[in-house]
Each structure stands twice: as structure tokens, then as C-alpha cells.
Amino acid sequence: MSIKKIYLFCALLISNLLIAQSGQKYTISGTIKDSASGEELIGVIASIKELPATGTSTNEYGFYSITLNEGNYTVIYSYLGYKVDSIKMSLHQNIKQNIRLAAAGSSLQEVQIQATKSNANVTSTQTGTISLDVKEISKIPVFFGEKDVLKTMQLLPGVVSAGDGNSGFYVRGGASDQNLILLDDAPVYNASHLLGFFSVFNSDAIKDVTLYKSGMPAEFGGRLASVEDIKMNDGNDQSYHLSGGIGLIASRLNFEGPIKKGKGSFIIAGRRTYADVFLKLSNNTALKNSSLYFYDFNAKGNYTLGDKDRIYISGYFGKDVLGADNLFGVNWGNATGTFRWNHIFGPKLFSNTSLIYSNYNYNIDISALGLSLGIQSVIKDWGLKEEFQYFPNSKNKVLFGLNATYHTIVPGNLTSNDSSISSTNIQTRYALESAIYASDEIKVSERLKFMAGIRLTTFSLLGPGTFYTYDPSGNESDSAKYTNGQIVKTYINPEPRFNANYMLDEVSSVKASYDRNVQNLHLLSNSTSSNPTDLWIPSSNNVKPEIADQFSVGYYRNFNDNNYEFSVETYYKILQNQIDYKNGAQLLLNQSVESQLLFGQGKSYGVEVYFKKKFGKLTGWIGYTHSKTLIQIPGINNGSWYPARQDIPNDVDVVAIYTLSEKWTISASWVYNTGYPVTFPSGKYEVDGNVIYYYTSRNGYRMPDYDRMDIGATYKCKKHGHFQGEWAFSIYNVYDRWNAYTITFQQNPNNSQETQAVLTSLFGIIPSVSYNFKF
């Protein structure tokens, strides 16, 4: 498809929907909020009693719009966990109707993973999408009692942790860098604390989390596997509240309240671990002078300027610090910022303008034997996003917009005070990534609706610098110098998106989707696990954009008045321009790192089964995923297909939550997955008395299978005035399973002719307790 045809398609899509509708029609629009906190509610259903098949839902800022023929109607506003509200309206002109819904209270005894309409999993066009209710994930047992949205996400089908002590996770066979993680639209490049044991997201500061595994909406791009769209709390615009928690390893504090009651609010949330405090109590000097902690800080404010305008500003700052007796230290951290302006042009047109900042960096310091070395790497983004949502009638929702991001990537700099070790500055890379997009969700009939969209992405690598071209063997074949801002290479890629839903009856549906995603930032790591010092590089004259075409088909069914939810979904991905490394590749501080790379194709396919109980004293879910991820790269394994690092054929997740009483809730989770592929030596030989291991097949072996059970309990204390306390107990790895972290090989000290495989595990059973409060 030519670029001209793509632009023509977008123009026809939008212009066709801007044609005036026949007959006298008027629009009901407004914003829906929580009556107690003033938080905008995402996904509230506004339905028409007299027209059962007609309705709409609020967007991520609580805005809704529905256009109807002139007449008298009853509008019903419904949202899971809230009291239903209804208003009779005489529609003879456009009506602005803002709504504040009241929470239904604890009598429902429900635990929801989806904070939307109870059968939205059946009726929506979206495949492979799950929204997490942050208020409920605190009931799920987690490591050291710290509730964690990303750890909870890894209990869902199609999502697998990369392992203990690993900062990554895999979605539908995608690598860990192929997940786009957004916090208020700002990308987060490393979402882990303490090498993956905690995520950077303080759940006290998070309002909504949506995971897209397939059928990605047109506004998202830049990664192949998934999108994690995370929204921060806006804060309470009615009254001031202080909440927090004290645990064995970390404490947190959250303060929120109105800037001006009913018009604006703020939230400030902080969290810090204090393992380093206990190290200071040690008699061991090395431990006393060591560092081991992380902190993070979230802040957000918003203010309503008038009936049509509202502004938001939010930020995140976090850092990890690890150090050993002032001899070695590594620290890494993220900083993000978003300024957002919402404007309502009219009852049918809503706009969102965002300025976005993101910065991820790490530093390594080594001070030993008179040496002082420092290594630094940075990836920094400045972005602009302009988006419009148009609601022409009750059968169409149109979204269109553009975004642009300027990337600055410092692959690595080495500073040294020793003349025998030269300081090294790897060239900083600059790139401009931009896109225009449009989509339309169309209701064709009572049974059929679909969403069609297109995203056109451009990526330009920019000067200044010297850029080398390498032949297939990795030898330099050409070089050229470019000045500041000069374009080195540009890639243009269309990314079509399509989702369809056919309702078989009121409780079941069949869905299908196709989406193409393009990735221009690539994470390089030749270790067996992701770590904070992995290297990001942009697409270039040698490295082409990675491309994934995904096809997905699923069957969705609810039972017993939506109390039980079942789905089975299968997918197939075709992967282009996949990256792997030469044997013995040197990635860190390598000016010609692109010469160490090999390129090829891949494929990933699988089936996901999901069964969930949503209401009652016992709630929870069971998820099972069977999948394969294979890649084929000339120069590796004689050009044969081989399993990718993230090829995990079987994954099982079981979560159960039981409400014993108004005060006690108990929970348990169990996970199992096949061990991931690794490259182990197939033999050995000796050279000058030194043992050399011989490797044959890349990823030809597997780590042992992984399984673990966690249990937890929460006790809600008696309320005293406005003060509410809660104790949370958990046991991580309750049956003390020592899962493999690494396997290394060494000579048997008692028999030099024998080789030993040495398994290292990180954790056995770990109990924890924390106290949470709010007033």
C-alpha cells in the first residue's frame, strides 16, 4: 500500500463520518466522577432504557457523548462497584449532564479484575485486553507484602515472568523490551526495583491499568508484544486523606486532597525501602558501608479552568542504589513528566494535548586498587501528543491524532583515572519518531461491530556523528559523517489495525483481530536475564525496524448472570528483522556494537484459556497458556529454527480469594511454567591446562521448570472515627521450592576429570507482615 493511498484512506475514513446526519438529532454529553473523591471514572456505561441496544462508555478522562433522535429518554449510568443512577431527559437540544456516582459499599462482596461493564469481555471489540482494578489487587499475596500491579499482571494468561531476580516479563512470546509501559503516556524504560523483585509503580498512586496483548488501538505504537497503559490517581477533590503502610522491607505514604473543592485536586505518594538502615547496625565494616535501597515518588495535580478545559501535571521519580563497601556501586532510575490539557470543543468532539518527558539512566562506579572507573548510559525522550475523539452518532466512535518523540540515547560512557584504561565515549544517538493515526469503532448491527484503524509511523536517525555500514560478516564496508540534525536514515511503516466482534447471543461472542506493530528502539542483552545495564539502540542504516503481524481469534462466554467468565483465544505472529548476537558478542562500551548483531525472522503462536469467578465470597481465576516462539537467523544453528529466550511452552496461573468475614480475607496463588531455553556446553577440551567448554546449539537446553505457591491474609481493624487500619500477612513460596536462578559449570574439586553443574537459587520460603492505614 503506497503512502498516498494510506493518507487517502485516513481522509475518507474521517470525512465520511463528519457528514451531517439526517433528521433532528441532539447530543447528551458530560463527565462522570466518583462522588466521594472526584476521580474521573473510566468505562462507565451510559445506556438508554428505551433503546436497549444503544449506549456508550466514558473515555480515560471520564467524558462521554451519545447522540439520539429528538425525544424523551431515560439515561442509565452503571459502573461495577457503584450504585446505578438514572435520569429522565427531554432531548430537544444538546444537553450537558455531569454525573457523580456513589460507591455501592462493601455489601457486594465482590472482587473484580475488570472495572467495566460486567459483560464487557463479551460485548467489546477488543481482543486480548484486561483491565486491572487496583483497589482489589491488594488481596493477592506478593513478595514481601508489597502490592504490585505488574506482578499481578504476570498472573494472567499470556504473560510470564522472566524469572526470580529478573526485571523483565514476556507477553505472547515477545521479548522483555517489546512491552510498551506507559505512565500517564510517558514511557518507562525499566519498570523494576531491586532487579525485578518490585515494580516502580506504587499502587497507592495508580488509578487504572489496562493490558493490551493483541488488537492494539491505533493510538499506541513502538513495541511489538504489548501495551501496559497505566494512569495515576488524580487525587480527592472533596477532602484531605492520608494513607500509607509499614512493612518489613519498605514503607509508603500517600497524601491527597482538593486544591479547590470540586475544581482541582492533588496527590503525593512516596515509598522507600530501608534494608540499608539494618546494614548500618552490622559489626561487619563491609556490610556497614554498603547500600541497598530504592525509593520512588509520585505527584499529580489537576485543575478545572472552566466548563470546557482542564489541565493536569504529573511526575514520577525513582532510583535504585546498590553498593558494596564503597568499592562498587550501581544505581539506576526513571524520571517521567506529563503536562496534559483536556478541551471539549462541543458535545461531540473531545481533545487531549500532552507534553511528555521520560529519562532512564544508570551509573556504575568502581573504586578498588587505586582505580576509579565510571560507566554511564542514558535514554531520554521529549514528546508531544495531540489526540481527538469524535462521537458523530450512537454507532460510531472516531479517534485520530498524532504524536512525535525526540530520542536522545547515550549507549555508554567510560571515565577512568588510570592511564592504562582509556576513557571511552560511545557516540550519542539522536532520533525523531512520529506517527499519525485514525480509527473508527462502528456498530454495523445488533450483533456485529468492528474497529478499523491505521497508524503511519516514521522514524529518522539524526546526526551528528560518524555512522558505519557493516557487511553480513560484521566487517566495516563504509562510513559517513553527518552534521547536527542531518537525516542519516528514515523508515516509514504503515500499521493497520482491525478488530471485530460478532455476538452469538446475549452471553457469548466470537472476536477476531489483526494488528501490525513496528519497533524502532531495541534492547541488547547477552546475559541470561534482563538487568538495568542492558543497552538500548535505535534503528539505523544497519538495524532495521522490528515488525510483528499478529492474528488473533477468540471465543468469549459468560455464565450465571455474568458471575463466571470464560474465554479461549488463539494467536499467530509473524516476526521480521529479529535480532540475536554472534557467539562471544561484546555489547557493553562497544563503538561498533552493530557489527556484533545478526538478523532474521521469527514466529510465535499459542492458545490462552481463562476462567474467572467474579462475585461472591470465593473469587479468582485460572489461566493456562500453551505457546511456541521460534526464530531463524543466518549464522546461528546452521540457519535452522530454534527457540527464542522467551519460548515458554506451558504456563499455568491459579488465583483464589476468599472473604471469611467483613474483617478477614484470605488468598492464594500458584504458578507453574516450563523452564526457559538456555545455551549450555555440550563438551569440553583442555588447552595448556585450561578447560575450555564447547558449545554447539544456541538455546538447545532448558532450565528446570518453575513453580511456586504464595498465600496471604488481610485483617481489617475496627474503625476509629476516620481512621482505618489493616494488617496484611503473606508467605512467599510457601512450600519452599528452590527454583533455579542460574546454572553454572565447574570442575569437580575432588575429581578434575568430572564437570559439575551448580544450581543457584535466590529465595526459599519468605514470610512477611505489613500494616496499612488510611484516614
mmCIF file of N, CA and C in Angstrom, residues 44 68 91 97 109 194 207 209 237 254 261 310 358 435 451 456-457 525 538 552 656 768:
data_model
loop_
_atom_site.group_PDB
_atom_site.id
_atom_site.type_symbol
_atom_site.label_atom_id
_atom_site.label_comp_id
_atom_site.label_asym_id
_atom_site.label_seq_id
_atom_site.Cartn_x
_atom_site.Cartn_y
_atom_site.Cartn_z
ATOM 1 N N VAL A 44 -17.443 3.906 32.409
ATOM 2 C CA VAL A 44 -18.834 3.919 32.880
ATOM 3 C C VAL A 44 -19.759 3.780 31.674
ATOM 4 N N LEU A 68 -28.763 11.153 19.871
ATOM 5 C CA LEU A 68 -30.041 10.469 19.703
ATOM 6 C C LEU A 68 -31.010 11.351 18.929
ATOM 7 N N LEU A 91 -35.076 15.457 25.314
ATOM 8 C CA LEU A 91 -33.989 15.827 24.409
ATOM 9 C C LEU A 91 -34.529 16.642 23.231
ATOM 10 N N GLN A 97 -24.634 16.899 30.805
ATOM 11 C CA GLN A 97 -25.055 16.246 32.048
ATOM 12 C C GLN A 97 -23.850 15.602 32.728
ATOM 13 N N GLN A 109 -19.537 -7.692 48.276
ATOM 14 C CA GLN A 109 -18.561 -8.759 48.481
ATOM 15 C C GLN A 109 -18.009 -9.270 47.143
ATOM 16 N N LEU A 194 15.029 -3.222 42.600
ATOM 17 C CA LEU A 194 15.752 -4.362 43.170
ATOM 18 C C LEU A 194 15.794 -5.551 42.201
ATOM 19 N N LYS A 207 -4.454 4.584 39.405
ATOM 20 C CA LYS A 207 -5.910 4.511 39.284
ATOM 21 C C LYS A 207 -6.362 3.384 38.375
ATOM 22 N N VAL A 209 -5.111 0.343 35.225
ATOM 23 C CA VAL A 209 -4.093 -0.369 34.459
ATOM 24 C C VAL A 209 -4.793 -1.205 33.400
ATOM 25 N N ASP A 237 -10.882 15.516 45.326
ATOM 26 C CA ASP A 237 -11.209 16.945 45.245
ATOM 27 C C ASP A 237 -12.276 17.370 46.251
ATOM 28 N N ASN A 254 1.010 8.356 51.454
ATOM 29 C CA ASN A 254 0.216 8.942 50.374
ATOM 30 C C ASN A 254 -0.654 10.059 50.958
ATOM 31 N N LYS A 261 -12.056 22.839 46.315
ATOM 32 C CA LYS A 261 -13.071 21.790 46.371
ATOM 33 C C LYS A 261 -13.932 21.782 45.114
ATOM 34 N N ARG A 310 -9.568 21.530 31.234
ATOM 35 C CA ARG A 310 -8.978 21.012 32.459
ATOM 36 C C ARG A 310 -7.521 20.684 32.184
ATOM 37 N N SER A 358 10.549 11.711 29.480
ATOM 38 C CA SER A 358 10.970 10.462 30.116
ATOM 39 C C SER A 358 12.494 10.387 30.106
ATOM 40 N N ALA A 435 4.155 9.756 14.384
ATOM 41 C CA ALA A 435 3.071 8.941 13.819
ATOM 42 C C ALA A 435 1.807 9.771 13.709
ATOM 43 N N MET A 451 -13.816 -2.424 14.743
ATOM 44 C CA MET A 451 -12.987 -1.231 14.838
ATOM 45 C C MET A 451 -11.868 -1.350 13.812
ATOM 46 N N LEU A 456 0.456 5.423 10.834
ATOM 47 C CA LEU A 456 1.581 5.598 9.928
ATOM 48 C C LEU A 456 2.756 6.144 10.734
ATOM 49 N N THR A 457 3.816 5.346 10.822
ATOM 50 C CA THR A 457 4.960 5.675 11.663
ATOM 51 C C THR A 457 6.160 6.057 10.815
ATOM 52 N N SER A 525 21.028 -7.431 25.066
ATOM 53 C CA SER A 525 21.483 -8.098 26.281
ATOM 54 C C SER A 525 21.926 -9.503 25.915
ATOM 55 N N PRO A 538 18.924 2.570 18.645
ATOM 56 C CA PRO A 538 17.838 2.870 17.707
ATOM 57 C C PRO A 538 18.014 2.107 16.395
ATOM 58 N N SER A 552 -5.421 -12.872 15.666
ATOM 59 C CA SER A 552 -5.979 -13.431 16.895
ATOM 60 C C SER A 552 -7.464 -13.703 16.698
ATOM 61 N N ALA A 656 -6.934 -17.505 43.959
ATOM 62 C CA ALA A 656 -8.182 -17.671 44.713
ATOM 63 C C ALA A 656 -8.211 -16.674 45.863
ATOM 64 N N SER A 768 6.063 -12.476 55.564
ATOM 65 C CA SER A 768 6.107 -11.022 55.711
ATOM 66 C C SER A 768 4.817 -10.523 56.342
#
